[in-house]
mmCIF file of C-alpha atoms and ligand atoms in Angstrom:
data_model
loop_
_atom_site.group_PDB
_atom_site.id
_atom_site.type_symbol
_atom_site.label_atom_id
_atom_site.label_comp_id
_atom_site.label_asym_id
_atom_site.label_seq_id
_atom_site.Cartn_x
_atom_site.Cartn_y
_atom_site.Cartn_z
ATOM 1 C CA UNK Y 24 32.106 5.776 22.517
ATOM 2 C CA UNK Y 25 30.511 2.336 22.716
ATOM 3 C CA UNK Y 26 28.199 2.015 25.213
ATOM 4 C CA UNK Y 27 28.733 -0.760 28.299
ATOM 5 C CA UNK Y 28 25.149 -2.107 28.338
ATOM 6 C CA UNK Y 29 26.064 -4.844 25.398
ATOM 7 C CA UNK Y 30 28.880 -5.388 27.652
ATOM 8 C CA UNK Y 31 27.183 -6.059 30.767
ATOM 9 C CA UNK Y 32 24.559 -8.007 28.223
ATOM 10 C CA UNK Y 33 27.479 -9.863 27.193
ATOM 11 C CA UNK Y 34 28.420 -10.466 30.492
ATOM 12 C CA UNK Y 35 25.162 -11.596 31.967
ATOM 13 C CA UNK Y 36 24.954 -14.132 29.193
ATOM 14 C CA UNK Y 37 28.743 -15.433 29.617
ATOM 15 C CA UNK Y 38 27.984 -16.250 33.338
ATOM 16 C CA UNK Y 39 24.954 -18.149 31.950
ATOM 17 C CA UNK Y 40 26.645 -20.614 29.396
ATOM 18 C CA UNK Y 41 27.861 -23.623 31.623
ATOM 19 C CA UNK Y 42 24.608 -23.956 33.370
ATOM 20 C CA UNK Y 43 22.113 -26.840 31.373
ATOM 21 C CA UNK Y 44 19.749 -27.791 33.906
ATOM 22 C CA UNK Y 45 16.603 -28.149 32.576
ATOM 23 C CA UNK Y 46 15.162 -29.861 29.534
ATOM 24 C CA UNK Y 47 14.181 -29.254 25.753
ATOM 25 C CA UNK Y 48 10.335 -29.416 25.285
ATOM 26 C CA UNK Y 49 9.952 -33.150 23.447
ATOM 27 C CA UNK Y 50 5.576 -33.414 23.745
ATOM 28 C CA UNK Y 51 5.691 -31.200 20.129
ATOM 29 C CA UNK Y 52 8.688 -33.443 18.210
ATOM 30 C CA UNK Y 53 9.773 -31.034 15.789
ATOM 31 C CA UNK Y 54 10.661 -29.266 19.109
ATOM 32 C CA UNK Y 55 12.138 -31.220 20.190
ATOM 33 C CA UNK Y 56 15.104 -31.015 17.511
ATOM 34 C CA UNK Y 57 16.456 -27.585 19.270
ATOM 35 C CA UNK Y 58 19.920 -26.386 19.699
ATOM 36 C CA UNK Y 59 19.419 -26.586 23.402
ATOM 37 C CA UNK Y 60 22.733 -24.243 23.493
ATOM 38 C CA UNK Y 61 21.208 -21.359 21.665
ATOM 39 C CA UNK Y 62 21.441 -18.350 24.422
ATOM 40 C CA UNK Y 63 20.524 -14.883 23.756
ATOM 41 C CA UNK Y 64 18.753 -11.670 25.528
ATOM 42 C CA UNK Y 65 17.392 -8.374 23.878
ATOM 43 C CA UNK Y 66 16.541 -5.308 26.005
ATOM 44 C CA UNK Y 67 14.296 -2.227 24.182
ATOM 45 C CA UNK Y 68 14.165 0.828 26.023
ATOM 46 C CA UNK Y 69 10.966 2.869 25.099
ATOM 47 C CA UNK Y 70 12.781 5.807 23.593
ATOM 48 C CA UNK Y 71 13.772 2.490 20.584
ATOM 49 C CA UNK Y 72 16.765 1.602 21.772
ATOM 50 C CA UNK Y 73 17.628 -2.366 21.330
ATOM 51 C CA UNK Y 74 20.715 -3.681 22.970
ATOM 52 C CA UNK Y 75 21.305 -7.204 22.311
ATOM 53 C CA UNK Y 76 23.968 -10.106 23.414
ATOM 54 C CA UNK Y 77 24.234 -14.061 22.477
ATOM 55 C CA UNK Y 78 21.991 -15.712 19.700
ATOM 56 C CA UNK Y 79 19.697 -12.374 19.390
ATOM 57 C CA UNK Y 80 19.282 -12.794 15.525
ATOM 58 C CA UNK Y 81 18.040 -17.240 15.751
ATOM 59 C CA UNK Y 82 14.566 -17.665 15.018
ATOM 60 C CA UNK Y 83 12.134 -20.318 17.524
ATOM 61 C CA UNK Y 84 8.558 -20.433 17.581
ATOM 62 C CA UNK Y 85 6.928 -17.850 19.727
ATOM 63 C CA UNK Y 86 4.431 -20.239 21.291
ATOM 64 C CA UNK Y 87 2.666 -19.424 24.097
ATOM 65 C CA UNK Y 88 4.294 -15.812 24.432
ATOM 66 C CA UNK Y 89 2.156 -15.120 21.549
ATOM 67 C CA UNK Y 90 -1.044 -15.236 23.945
ATOM 68 C CA UNK Y 91 -0.788 -11.624 25.763
ATOM 69 C CA UNK Y 92 -0.582 -10.280 22.125
ATOM 70 C CA UNK Y 93 -3.175 -12.150 20.636
ATOM 71 C CA UNK Y 94 -5.355 -11.201 24.183
ATOM 72 C CA UNK Y 95 -3.796 -7.399 22.929
ATOM 73 C CA UNK Y 96 -5.607 -7.595 19.398
ATOM 74 C CA UNK Y 97 -8.888 -9.381 20.204
ATOM 75 C CA UNK Y 98 -8.944 -6.536 22.229
ATOM 76 C CA UNK Y 99 -8.637 -4.142 19.886
ATOM 77 C CA UNK Y 100 -10.818 -5.823 17.701
ATOM 78 C CA UNK Y 101 -13.902 -6.483 19.837
ATOM 79 C CA UNK Y 102 -13.297 -4.487 22.566
ATOM 80 C CA UNK Y 103 -12.856 -5.173 26.392
ATOM 81 C CA UNK Y 104 -16.579 -6.075 26.929
ATOM 82 C CA UNK Y 105 -16.820 -8.748 24.295
ATOM 83 C CA UNK Y 106 -13.591 -10.334 25.991
ATOM 84 C CA UNK Y 107 -14.170 -10.165 29.129
ATOM 85 C CA UNK Y 108 -17.827 -11.689 28.356
ATOM 86 C CA UNK Y 109 -15.345 -14.966 27.189
ATOM 87 C CA UNK Y 110 -12.399 -14.790 29.384
ATOM 88 C CA UNK Y 111 -11.269 -13.780 32.319
ATOM 89 C CA UNK Y 112 -8.613 -11.737 34.505
ATOM 90 C CA UNK Y 113 -7.984 -14.623 37.570
ATOM 91 C CA UNK Y 114 -4.415 -16.248 37.590
ATOM 92 C CA UNK Y 115 -5.532 -20.214 37.322
ATOM 93 C CA UNK Y 116 -2.517 -21.166 39.509
ATOM 94 C CA UNK Y 117 -2.450 -24.397 37.514
ATOM 95 C CA UNK Y 118 -0.629 -25.148 34.812
ATOM 96 C CA UNK Y 119 -0.803 -24.104 31.249
ATOM 97 C CA UNK Y 120 -2.763 -27.144 29.427
ATOM 98 C CA UNK Y 121 -5.403 -27.757 32.876
ATOM 99 C CA UNK Y 122 -9.020 -26.882 31.717
ATOM 100 C CA UNK Y 123 -9.334 -24.246 34.450
ATOM 101 C CA UNK Y 124 -13.136 -22.531 34.051
ATOM 102 C CA UNK Y 125 -14.542 -20.162 36.712
ATOM 103 C CA UNK Y 126 -17.086 -22.576 38.189
ATOM 104 C CA UNK Y 127 -20.427 -19.793 37.557
ATOM 105 C CA UNK Y 128 -19.731 -18.358 34.228
ATOM 106 C CA UNK Y 129 -17.413 -22.034 32.669
ATOM 107 C CA UNK Y 130 -15.349 -18.954 31.185
ATOM 108 C CA UNK Y 131 -11.361 -19.933 31.258
ATOM 109 C CA UNK Y 132 -10.306 -17.988 33.543
ATOM 110 C CA UNK Y 133 -7.562 -15.778 32.178
ATOM 111 C CA UNK Y 134 -6.170 -15.224 28.453
ATOM 112 C CA UNK Y 135 -2.795 -17.123 29.529
ATOM 113 C CA UNK Y 136 -3.547 -20.346 29.850
ATOM 114 C CA UNK Y 137 -4.568 -22.615 26.749
ATOM 115 C CA UNK Y 138 -8.191 -22.688 27.300
ATOM 116 C CA UNK Y 139 -8.132 -18.734 27.560
ATOM 117 C CA UNK Y 140 -5.583 -18.485 24.498
ATOM 118 C CA UNK Y 141 -7.683 -20.563 22.396
ATOM 119 C CA UNK Y 142 -10.679 -18.310 22.972
ATOM 120 C CA UNK Y 143 -9.163 -15.390 22.255
ATOM 121 C CA UNK Y 144 -7.576 -16.800 19.096
ATOM 122 C CA UNK Y 145 -11.171 -17.456 18.456
ATOM 123 C CA UNK Y 146 -12.509 -13.939 18.363
ATOM 124 C CA UNK Y 147 -9.559 -12.550 16.618
ATOM 125 C CA UNK Y 148 -10.907 -9.950 13.513
ATOM 126 C CA UNK Y 149 -14.850 -10.117 13.870
ATOM 127 C CA UNK Y 150 -17.611 -12.494 14.559
ATOM 128 C CA UNK Y 151 -17.731 -13.788 10.854
ATOM 129 C CA UNK Y 152 -13.832 -14.197 10.488
ATOM 130 C CA UNK Y 153 -12.881 -16.859 8.785
ATOM 131 C CA UNK Y 154 -9.684 -19.121 10.432
ATOM 132 C CA UNK Y 155 -7.113 -17.952 7.665
ATOM 133 C CA UNK Y 156 -7.583 -14.686 8.575
ATOM 134 C CA UNK Y 157 -7.825 -14.863 12.223
ATOM 135 C CA UNK Y 158 -3.879 -16.445 11.814
ATOM 136 C CA UNK Y 159 -3.289 -13.848 8.992
ATOM 137 C CA UNK Y 160 -4.714 -11.028 12.097
ATOM 138 C CA UNK Y 161 -2.141 -12.586 14.369
ATOM 139 C CA UNK Y 162 0.780 -12.961 12.308
ATOM 140 C CA UNK Y 163 0.569 -9.325 10.569
ATOM 141 C CA UNK Y 164 -0.400 -7.815 13.887
ATOM 142 C CA UNK Y 165 2.665 -9.384 15.932
ATOM 143 C CA UNK Y 166 4.869 -7.675 12.728
ATOM 144 C CA UNK Y 167 3.568 -4.397 13.330
ATOM 145 C CA UNK Y 168 4.530 -4.340 16.845
ATOM 146 C CA UNK Y 169 8.183 -6.418 15.997
ATOM 147 C CA UNK Y 170 8.722 -3.956 13.040
ATOM 148 C CA UNK Y 171 9.164 -6.697 10.467
ATOM 149 C CA UNK Y 172 7.386 -9.315 8.259
ATOM 150 C CA UNK Y 173 6.987 -12.538 10.903
ATOM 151 C CA UNK Y 174 6.163 -15.750 9.303
ATOM 152 C CA UNK Y 175 4.846 -19.079 10.464
ATOM 153 C CA UNK Y 176 7.397 -22.330 11.279
ATOM 154 C CA UNK Y 177 4.949 -24.719 9.185
ATOM 155 C CA UNK Y 178 7.038 -27.650 10.171
ATOM 156 C CA UNK Y 179 6.427 -27.253 14.025
ATOM 157 C CA UNK Y 180 3.198 -26.399 13.095
ATOM 158 C CA UNK Y 181 2.383 -29.861 11.682
ATOM 159 C CA UNK Y 182 4.125 -31.369 14.339
ATOM 160 C CA UNK Y 183 2.132 -29.669 16.778
ATOM 161 C CA UNK Y 184 -0.667 -30.450 15.239
ATOM 162 C CA UNK Y 185 -0.174 -33.837 14.881
ATOM 163 C CA UNK Y 186 0.326 -34.215 18.677
ATOM 164 C CA UNK Y 187 -2.809 -31.396 19.795
ATOM 165 C CA UNK Y 188 -5.318 -33.836 21.548
ATOM 166 C CA UNK Y 189 -5.189 -32.072 24.767
ATOM 167 C CA UNK Y 190 -5.881 -28.630 22.968
ATOM 168 C CA UNK Y 191 -8.692 -29.832 20.895
ATOM 169 C CA UNK Y 192 -9.735 -31.775 24.259
ATOM 170 C CA UNK Y 193 -9.698 -27.925 25.925
ATOM 171 C CA UNK Y 194 -11.304 -26.391 22.644
ATOM 172 C CA UNK Y 195 -14.370 -29.282 22.446
ATOM 173 C CA UNK Y 196 -15.369 -28.398 26.569
ATOM 174 C CA UNK Y 197 -15.462 -24.561 25.538
ATOM 175 C CA UNK Y 198 -17.314 -25.431 22.866
ATOM 176 C CA UNK Y 199 -20.004 -27.919 25.039
ATOM 177 C CA UNK Y 200 -19.971 -24.603 27.439
ATOM 178 C CA UNK Y 201 -21.230 -22.458 24.879
ATOM 179 C CA UNK Y 202 -17.976 -20.422 25.255
ATOM 180 C CA UNK Y 203 -16.616 -21.501 21.769
ATOM 181 C CA UNK Y 204 -18.426 -21.106 18.780
ATOM 182 C CA UNK Y 205 -17.643 -22.960 15.274
ATOM 183 C CA UNK Y 206 -15.672 -25.343 13.888
ATOM 184 C CA UNK Y 207 -13.522 -26.734 17.030
ATOM 185 C CA UNK Y 208 -10.729 -28.202 14.738
ATOM 186 C CA UNK Y 209 -9.786 -24.835 12.985
ATOM 187 C CA UNK Y 210 -9.609 -22.336 16.036
ATOM 188 C CA UNK Y 211 -7.075 -24.964 16.648
ATOM 189 C CA UNK Y 212 -5.348 -25.401 14.163
ATOM 190 C CA UNK Y 213 -5.715 -21.509 13.817
ATOM 191 C CA UNK Y 214 -4.431 -21.013 17.152
ATOM 192 C CA UNK Y 215 -1.447 -23.753 16.898
ATOM 193 C CA UNK Y 216 -0.054 -21.131 13.697
ATOM 194 C CA UNK Y 217 -0.526 -18.647 16.301
ATOM 195 C CA UNK Y 218 1.713 -20.251 18.082
ATOM 196 C CA UNK Y 219 4.895 -20.910 15.564
ATOM 197 C CA UNK Y 220 5.337 -17.547 14.103
ATOM 198 C CA UNK Y 221 8.836 -17.012 14.045
ATOM 199 C CA UNK Y 222 10.342 -14.154 16.531
ATOM 200 C CA UNK Y 223 13.657 -13.740 17.590
ATOM 201 C CA UNK Y 224 14.856 -12.481 21.095
ATOM 202 C CA UNK Y 225 14.863 -8.967 19.285
ATOM 203 C CA UNK Y 226 11.501 -9.381 17.550
ATOM 204 C CA UNK Y 227 10.035 -10.202 21.670
ATOM 205 C CA UNK Y 228 11.936 -6.866 22.888
ATOM 206 C CA UNK Y 229 10.709 -4.520 20.589
ATOM 207 C CA UNK Y 230 6.884 -6.273 21.020
ATOM 208 C CA UNK Y 231 7.190 -6.019 24.838
ATOM 209 C CA UNK Y 232 8.634 -2.408 24.370
ATOM 210 C CA UNK Y 233 5.517 -1.166 22.463
ATOM 211 C CA UNK Y 234 3.703 -2.545 25.980
ATOM 212 C CA UNK Y 235 6.148 -0.463 27.928
ATOM 213 C CA UNK Y 236 5.238 2.879 26.265
ATOM 214 C CA UNK Y 237 1.426 2.111 26.458
ATOM 215 C CA UNK Y 238 1.037 0.789 22.518
ATOM 216 C CA UNK Y 239 3.445 3.000 20.446
ATOM 217 C CA UNK Y 240 5.933 1.419 18.556
ATOM 218 C CA UNK Y 241 9.106 2.554 19.877
ATOM 219 C CA UNK Y 242 11.351 1.823 16.547
ATOM 220 C CA UNK Y 243 8.449 2.746 14.132
ATOM 221 C CA UNK Y 244 6.807 5.333 15.898
ATOM 222 C CA UNK Y 245 3.334 3.818 15.354
ATOM 223 C CA UNK Y 246 0.538 3.462 17.729
ATOM 224 C CA UNK Y 247 -0.227 0.032 17.336
ATOM 225 C CA UNK Y 248 -2.357 -0.437 20.286
ATOM 226 C CA UNK Y 249 -4.709 2.093 22.880
ATOM 227 C CA UNK Y 250 -2.789 3.216 25.837
ATOM 228 C CA UNK Y 251 -5.849 0.699 28.047
ATOM 229 C CA UNK Y 252 -5.318 -2.194 26.202
ATOM 230 C CA UNK Y 253 -1.371 -2.364 26.448
ATOM 231 C CA UNK Y 254 -2.250 -1.513 30.617
ATOM 232 C CA UNK Y 255 -4.448 -4.471 30.374
ATOM 233 C CA UNK Y 256 -2.043 -6.743 28.391
ATOM 234 C CA UNK Y 257 0.679 -5.879 31.063
ATOM 235 C CA UNK Y 258 -1.535 -6.124 34.110
ATOM 236 C CA UNK Y 259 -2.817 -9.853 33.330
ATOM 237 C CA UNK Y 260 0.873 -10.841 32.590
ATOM 238 C CA UNK Y 261 1.778 -9.648 35.642
ATOM 239 C CA UNK Y 262 -1.000 -12.104 37.464
ATOM 240 C CA UNK Y 263 -1.030 -14.618 35.136
ATOM 241 C CA UNK Y 264 1.856 -15.106 32.658
ATOM 242 C CA UNK Y 265 3.911 -17.358 35.295
ATOM 243 C CA UNK Y 266 0.736 -19.803 35.248
ATOM 244 C CA UNK Y 267 0.992 -21.678 38.504
ATOM 245 C CA UNK Y 268 4.054 -19.841 39.246
ATOM 246 C CA UNK Y 269 2.773 -16.048 39.140
ATOM 247 C CA UNK Y 270 3.033 -15.400 42.685
ATOM 248 C CA UNK Y 271 6.650 -16.598 43.074
ATOM 249 C CA UNK Y 272 7.749 -14.816 40.031
ATOM 250 C CA UNK Y 273 6.011 -11.623 40.675
ATOM 251 C CA UNK Y 274 7.602 -11.506 44.294
ATOM 252 C CA UNK Y 275 11.082 -13.020 43.423
ATOM 253 C CA UNK Y 276 11.723 -11.424 40.204
ATOM 254 C CA UNK Y 277 8.784 -8.477 39.567
ATOM 255 C CA UNK Y 278 9.026 -8.005 35.580
ATOM 256 C CA UNK Y 279 5.589 -9.483 34.570
ATOM 257 C CA UNK Y 280 6.435 -11.511 31.708
ATOM 258 C CA UNK Y 281 4.957 -14.705 29.621
ATOM 259 C CA UNK Y 282 7.353 -17.163 28.295
ATOM 260 C CA UNK Y 283 6.886 -20.150 25.701
ATOM 261 C CA UNK Y 284 7.974 -23.857 25.265
ATOM 262 C CA UNK Y 285 10.251 -23.478 22.343
ATOM 263 C CA UNK Y 286 12.514 -21.521 24.916
ATOM 264 C CA UNK Y 287 11.772 -17.573 24.679
ATOM 265 C CA UNK Y 288 11.241 -15.600 27.305
ATOM 266 C CA UNK Y 289 9.418 -12.123 27.411
ATOM 267 C CA UNK Y 290 9.274 -9.309 29.980
ATOM 268 C CA UNK Y 291 7.946 -5.444 29.846
ATOM 269 C CA UNK Y 292 8.440 -2.779 32.743
ATOM 270 C CA UNK Y 293 5.393 0.106 31.558
ATOM 271 C CA UNK Y 294 7.699 3.284 30.829
ATOM 272 C CA UNK Y 295 11.331 1.593 30.682
ATOM 273 C CA UNK Y 296 12.113 -1.511 28.907
ATOM 274 C CA UNK Y 297 11.317 -4.673 26.686
ATOM 275 C CA UNK Y 298 12.982 -7.751 27.243
ATOM 276 C CA UNK Y 299 13.514 -10.985 25.128
ATOM 277 C CA UNK Y 300 15.498 -14.349 25.950
ATOM 278 C CA UNK Y 301 15.915 -17.280 24.234
ATOM 279 C CA UNK Y 302 17.233 -20.363 25.811
ATOM 280 C CA UNK Y 303 15.619 -23.830 24.652
ATOM 281 C CA UNK Y 304 16.039 -26.046 28.113
ATOM 282 C CA UNK Y 305 12.757 -25.305 30.414
ATOM 283 C CA UNK Y 306 12.192 -26.070 33.814
ATOM 284 C CA UNK Y 307 10.058 -28.504 35.856
ATOM 285 C CA UNK Y 308 7.670 -25.865 35.318
ATOM 286 C CA UNK Y 309 7.729 -25.390 31.723
ATOM 287 C CA UNK Y 310 9.873 -21.969 31.729
ATOM 288 C CA UNK Y 311 13.027 -21.909 29.771
ATOM 289 C CA UNK Y 312 15.808 -22.302 33.066
ATOM 290 C CA UNK Y 313 18.229 -19.753 31.603
ATOM 291 C CA UNK Y 314 15.225 -17.094 30.796
ATOM 292 C CA UNK Y 315 14.320 -17.327 34.202
ATOM 293 C CA UNK Y 316 18.106 -16.729 35.479
ATOM 294 C CA UNK Y 317 18.948 -14.151 33.045
ATOM 295 C CA UNK Y 318 15.165 -12.389 34.346
ATOM 296 C CA UNK Y 319 16.806 -12.658 37.847
ATOM 297 C CA UNK Y 320 19.975 -11.105 37.061
ATOM 298 C CA UNK Y 321 18.587 -8.099 35.401
ATOM 299 C CA UNK Y 322 16.034 -7.414 38.400
ATOM 300 C CA UNK Y 323 18.666 -7.849 40.604
ATOM 301 C CA UNK Y 324 21.550 -5.936 38.960
ATOM 302 C CA UNK Y 325 18.980 -2.908 37.195
ATOM 303 C CA UNK Y 326 16.325 -2.206 39.712
ATOM 304 C CA UNK Y 327 14.075 -3.494 37.601
ATOM 305 C CA UNK Y 328 11.501 -5.208 40.343
ATOM 306 C CA UNK Y 329 8.241 -3.722 39.726
ATOM 307 C CA UNK Y 330 7.328 -2.982 42.786
ATOM 308 C CA UNK Y 331 11.498 -1.143 43.561
ATOM 309 C CA UNK Y 332 9.799 1.642 43.933
ATOM 310 C CA UNK Y 333 12.648 4.889 43.777
ATOM 311 C CA UNK Y 334 10.469 7.750 43.437
ATOM 312 C CA UNK Y 335 11.491 8.792 40.070
ATOM 313 C CA UNK Y 336 9.049 9.585 37.126
ATOM 314 C CA UNK Y 337 11.422 12.962 35.608
ATOM 315 C CA UNK Y 338 14.014 11.757 33.205
ATOM 316 C CA UNK Y 339 15.628 14.372 30.422
ATOM 317 C CA UNK Y 340 18.656 14.438 28.832
ATOM 318 C CA UNK Y 341 19.918 16.930 25.598
ATOM 319 C CA UNK Y 342 23.301 17.246 24.045
ATOM 320 C CA UNK Y 343 25.314 20.936 22.697
ATOM 321 C CA UNK Y 344 27.543 21.296 21.176
ATOM 322 C CA UNK Y 345 29.785 24.361 21.483
ATOM 323 C CA UNK Y 346 33.523 25.551 20.809
ATOM 324 C CA UNK Y 347 34.518 22.168 20.949
ATOM 325 C CA UNK Y 348 32.927 20.706 23.850
ATOM 326 C CA UNK Y 349 29.395 18.652 23.586
ATOM 327 C CA UNK Y 350 27.288 19.642 26.737
ATOM 328 C CA UNK Y 351 25.206 16.963 28.106
ATOM 329 C CA UNK Y 352 23.032 18.326 30.795
ATOM 330 C CA UNK Y 353 19.669 16.268 32.768
ATOM 331 C CA UNK Y 354 17.004 17.015 34.797
ATOM 332 C CA UNK Y 355 15.097 15.848 37.616
ATOM 333 C CA UNK Y 356 15.680 12.039 38.690
ATOM 334 C CA UNK Y 357 18.414 9.894 36.541
ATOM 335 C CA UNK Y 358 17.874 6.867 36.249
ATOM 336 C CA UNK Y 359 17.336 3.757 33.233
ATOM 337 C CA UNK Y 360 15.603 6.039 30.664
ATOM 338 C CA UNK Y 361 17.957 9.435 31.198
ATOM 339 C CA UNK Y 362 21.241 7.568 31.835
ATOM 340 C CA UNK Y 363 20.874 5.669 28.257
ATOM 341 C CA UNK Y 364 19.513 8.344 27.244
ATOM 342 C CA UNK Y 365 22.875 10.444 28.031
ATOM 343 C CA UNK Y 366 24.672 7.414 27.295
ATOM 344 C CA UNK Y 367 23.079 7.520 23.017
ATOM 345 C CA UNK Y 368 24.373 11.284 23.206
ATOM 346 C CA UNK Y 369 27.605 10.735 24.325
ATOM 347 C CA UNK Y 370 27.673 7.722 21.365
ATOM 348 C CA UNK Y 371 26.413 9.887 18.612
ATOM 349 C CA UNK Y 372 28.246 13.071 19.535
ATOM 350 C CA UNK Y 373 31.495 14.562 17.688
ATOM 351 C CA UNK Y 374 34.297 12.499 19.061
ATOM 352 C CA UNK Y 375 36.891 15.521 18.499
ATOM 353 C CA UNK Y 376 34.938 17.390 20.989
ATOM 354 C CA UNK Y 377 35.384 17.508 24.968
ATOM 355 C CA UNK Y 378 32.437 16.454 26.967
ATOM 356 C CA UNK Y 379 30.740 18.483 30.190
ATOM 357 C CA UNK Y 380 27.748 16.828 31.610
ATOM 358 C CA UNK Y 381 25.385 19.237 33.355
ATOM 359 C CA UNK Y 382 24.031 18.276 36.366
ATOM 360 C CA UNK Y 383 22.764 21.760 37.582
ATOM 361 C CA UNK Y 384 18.881 20.173 37.396
ATOM 362 C CA UNK Y 385 19.480 17.059 38.275
ATOM 363 C CA UNK Y 386 18.165 15.996 41.900
ATOM 364 C CA UNK Y 387 18.276 12.051 42.196
ATOM 365 C CA UNK Y 388 20.904 10.424 40.509
ATOM 366 C CA UNK Y 389 19.580 5.805 40.809
ATOM 367 C CA UNK Y 390 22.650 3.493 41.992
ATOM 368 C CA UNK Y 391 21.876 2.458 38.150
ATOM 369 C CA UNK Y 392 22.235 6.067 36.496
ATOM 370 C CA UNK Y 393 25.578 6.992 38.760
ATOM 371 C CA UNK Y 394 27.038 3.772 37.405
ATOM 372 C CA UNK Y 395 26.128 4.643 34.349
ATOM 373 C CA UNK Y 396 27.073 8.112 34.363
ATOM 374 C CA UNK Y 397 30.541 7.534 35.532
ATOM 375 C CA UNK Y 398 30.919 4.247 33.444
ATOM 376 C CA UNK Y 399 30.217 6.690 30.383
ATOM 377 C CA UNK Y 400 32.403 9.478 31.722
ATOM 378 C CA UNK Y 401 35.333 6.814 32.045
ATOM 379 C CA UNK Y 402 34.534 5.992 28.043
ATOM 380 C CA UNK Y 403 34.804 9.360 27.098
ATOM 381 C CA UNK Y 404 38.263 9.666 28.328
ATOM 382 C CA UNK Y 405 39.046 6.412 27.416
ATOM 383 C CA UNK Y 406 38.493 8.016 23.496
ATOM 384 C CA UNK Y 407 41.015 10.334 24.295
ATOM 385 C CA UNK Y 408 38.389 12.794 25.529
ATOM 386 C CA UNK Y 409 38.141 15.741 28.096
ATOM 387 C CA UNK Y 410 35.637 14.862 30.773
ATOM 388 C CA UNK Y 411 34.021 17.519 32.644
ATOM 389 C CA UNK Y 412 31.650 17.556 35.426
ATOM 390 C CA UNK Y 413 29.137 20.235 36.494
ATOM 391 C CA UNK Y 414 27.452 19.219 40.030
ATOM 392 C CA UNK Y 415 26.878 22.534 42.089
ATOM 393 C CA UNK Y 416 23.791 20.697 44.142
ATOM 394 C CA UNK Y 417 26.308 17.324 45.024
ATOM 395 C CA UNK Y 418 24.049 14.832 43.607
ATOM 396 C CA UNK Y 419 27.224 12.991 42.578
ATOM 397 C CA UNK Y 420 29.543 12.508 45.626
ATOM 398 C CA UNK Y 421 32.798 11.254 44.450
ATOM 399 C CA UNK Y 422 32.772 10.685 41.395
ATOM 400 C CA UNK Y 423 35.047 7.969 41.431
ATOM 401 C CA UNK Y 424 35.336 6.545 37.638
ATOM 402 C CA UNK Y 425 36.400 3.253 38.629
ATOM 403 C CA UNK Y 426 39.929 3.346 37.753
ATOM 404 C CA UNK Y 427 40.938 5.466 40.788
ATOM 405 C CA UNK Y 428 40.935 8.767 38.450
ATOM 406 C CA UNK Y 429 38.110 11.636 38.625
ATOM 407 C CA UNK Y 430 36.130 13.955 36.111
ATOM 408 C CA UNK Y 431 37.113 17.358 35.993
ATOM 409 C CA UNK Y 432 35.202 19.524 37.749
ATOM 410 C CA UNK Y 433 34.123 23.055 37.477
ATOM 411 C CA UNK Y 434 31.746 25.598 38.839
HETATM 412 O O1 LIG T 24 -0.581 -24.906 23.162
HETATM 413 C C1 LIG T 24 0.628 -25.303 22.846
HETATM 414 O O2 LIG T 24 1.051 -26.131 23.425
HETATM 415 C C2 LIG T 24 1.729 -24.587 22.590
HETATM 416 N N1 LIG T 24 1.726 -24.688 21.047
HETATM 417 C C3 LIG T 24 2.469 -23.240 22.753
HETATM 418 C C4 LIG T 24 2.461 -23.772 24.691
HETATM 419 C C5 LIG T 24 3.592 -22.911 25.440
HETATM 420 O O3 LIG T 24 4.237 -22.006 25.202
HETATM 421 C C6 LIG T 24 3.379 -22.794 27.092
HETATM 422 N N2 LIG T 24 4.253 -22.071 27.630
HETATM 423 N N3 LIG T 24 4.945 -22.179 28.799
#
């Protein structure tokens, strides 16, 4: 059986192909050369399964999406107290390159705006770290999060450094207030190199999924972050990731997210999923236009709004094969996690066996869970296999497979 999730993602991507609103960023000359038609999405579950559609393996510079991950590295390197002394956690309500400093402390308001992100970059590794060490820390740390070696786009970096007047001004101002120590141009260069690391939407989704698990990279199984650091980063993304649009985004879409001027976006839902999108045309706020629309669709279709509570916590799925029948047993609440687990089990099960889906221990099936279970059974049947349902509690009433047929029922 082929999982329906990539088909759904393809459909969502295709529906947006003709939407050409927005403009490619041009304040960095090299970014203006990007192919505006690129469109891709990736979704990685906390179990480490990645689903992609569109331009999933096209590289682009991470830009401001580096900010939450560099913040995570600084928290790991220097501890919460030191980082908090230098950079606050309040939304600024202003554009990404404003000089938003707190009145009393003169700290940048948060690590998502440039003033905060430049300060965070300067905190990496330790007090006496060299510029090269800080850059390598961000590159190697992002690589561990992504599960592959990432590299810097030297052309984009050089192009941005030639036009980095605003960031240099911010950094000099921070230095004058005693927030930033050391060689100001070297810090801005290091921050720009961090922004020039190349990623794909696949990378971004895995990086975000590492936040979603509370710090365990879900593919390699490596603990990369402390759970408290992952929580702090997700919370700051929710509060300030979308700059002056953060409140509206959280209410409307409800997925803590961060955008970059190259057209990437990353989103995360704790214990559920990491999402990466890419489309270079930006809206007037500087966020990827189609990226935002992809997030809206996912939030709506897949019930992904952070505050859309459904009372679900428990999920489990397991499969056993005996006498030509693969029995998949689910427990507790069936939503995204349990349903994708079930689909994975079906996908990898012996295709010569019939399938029995046992819901005896399930007490709730969410709307998404129901659609995924039924679609899984429909596809099993399309593969020429028997599809049998055991539902003594009646948690899946009227199990129409969508084509007018029903699975066979057993006691
Ligand atoms: O600091 C800059 O200008 C860029 N390197 C990154 C800005 C960015 O991606 C803003 N995001 N939406």
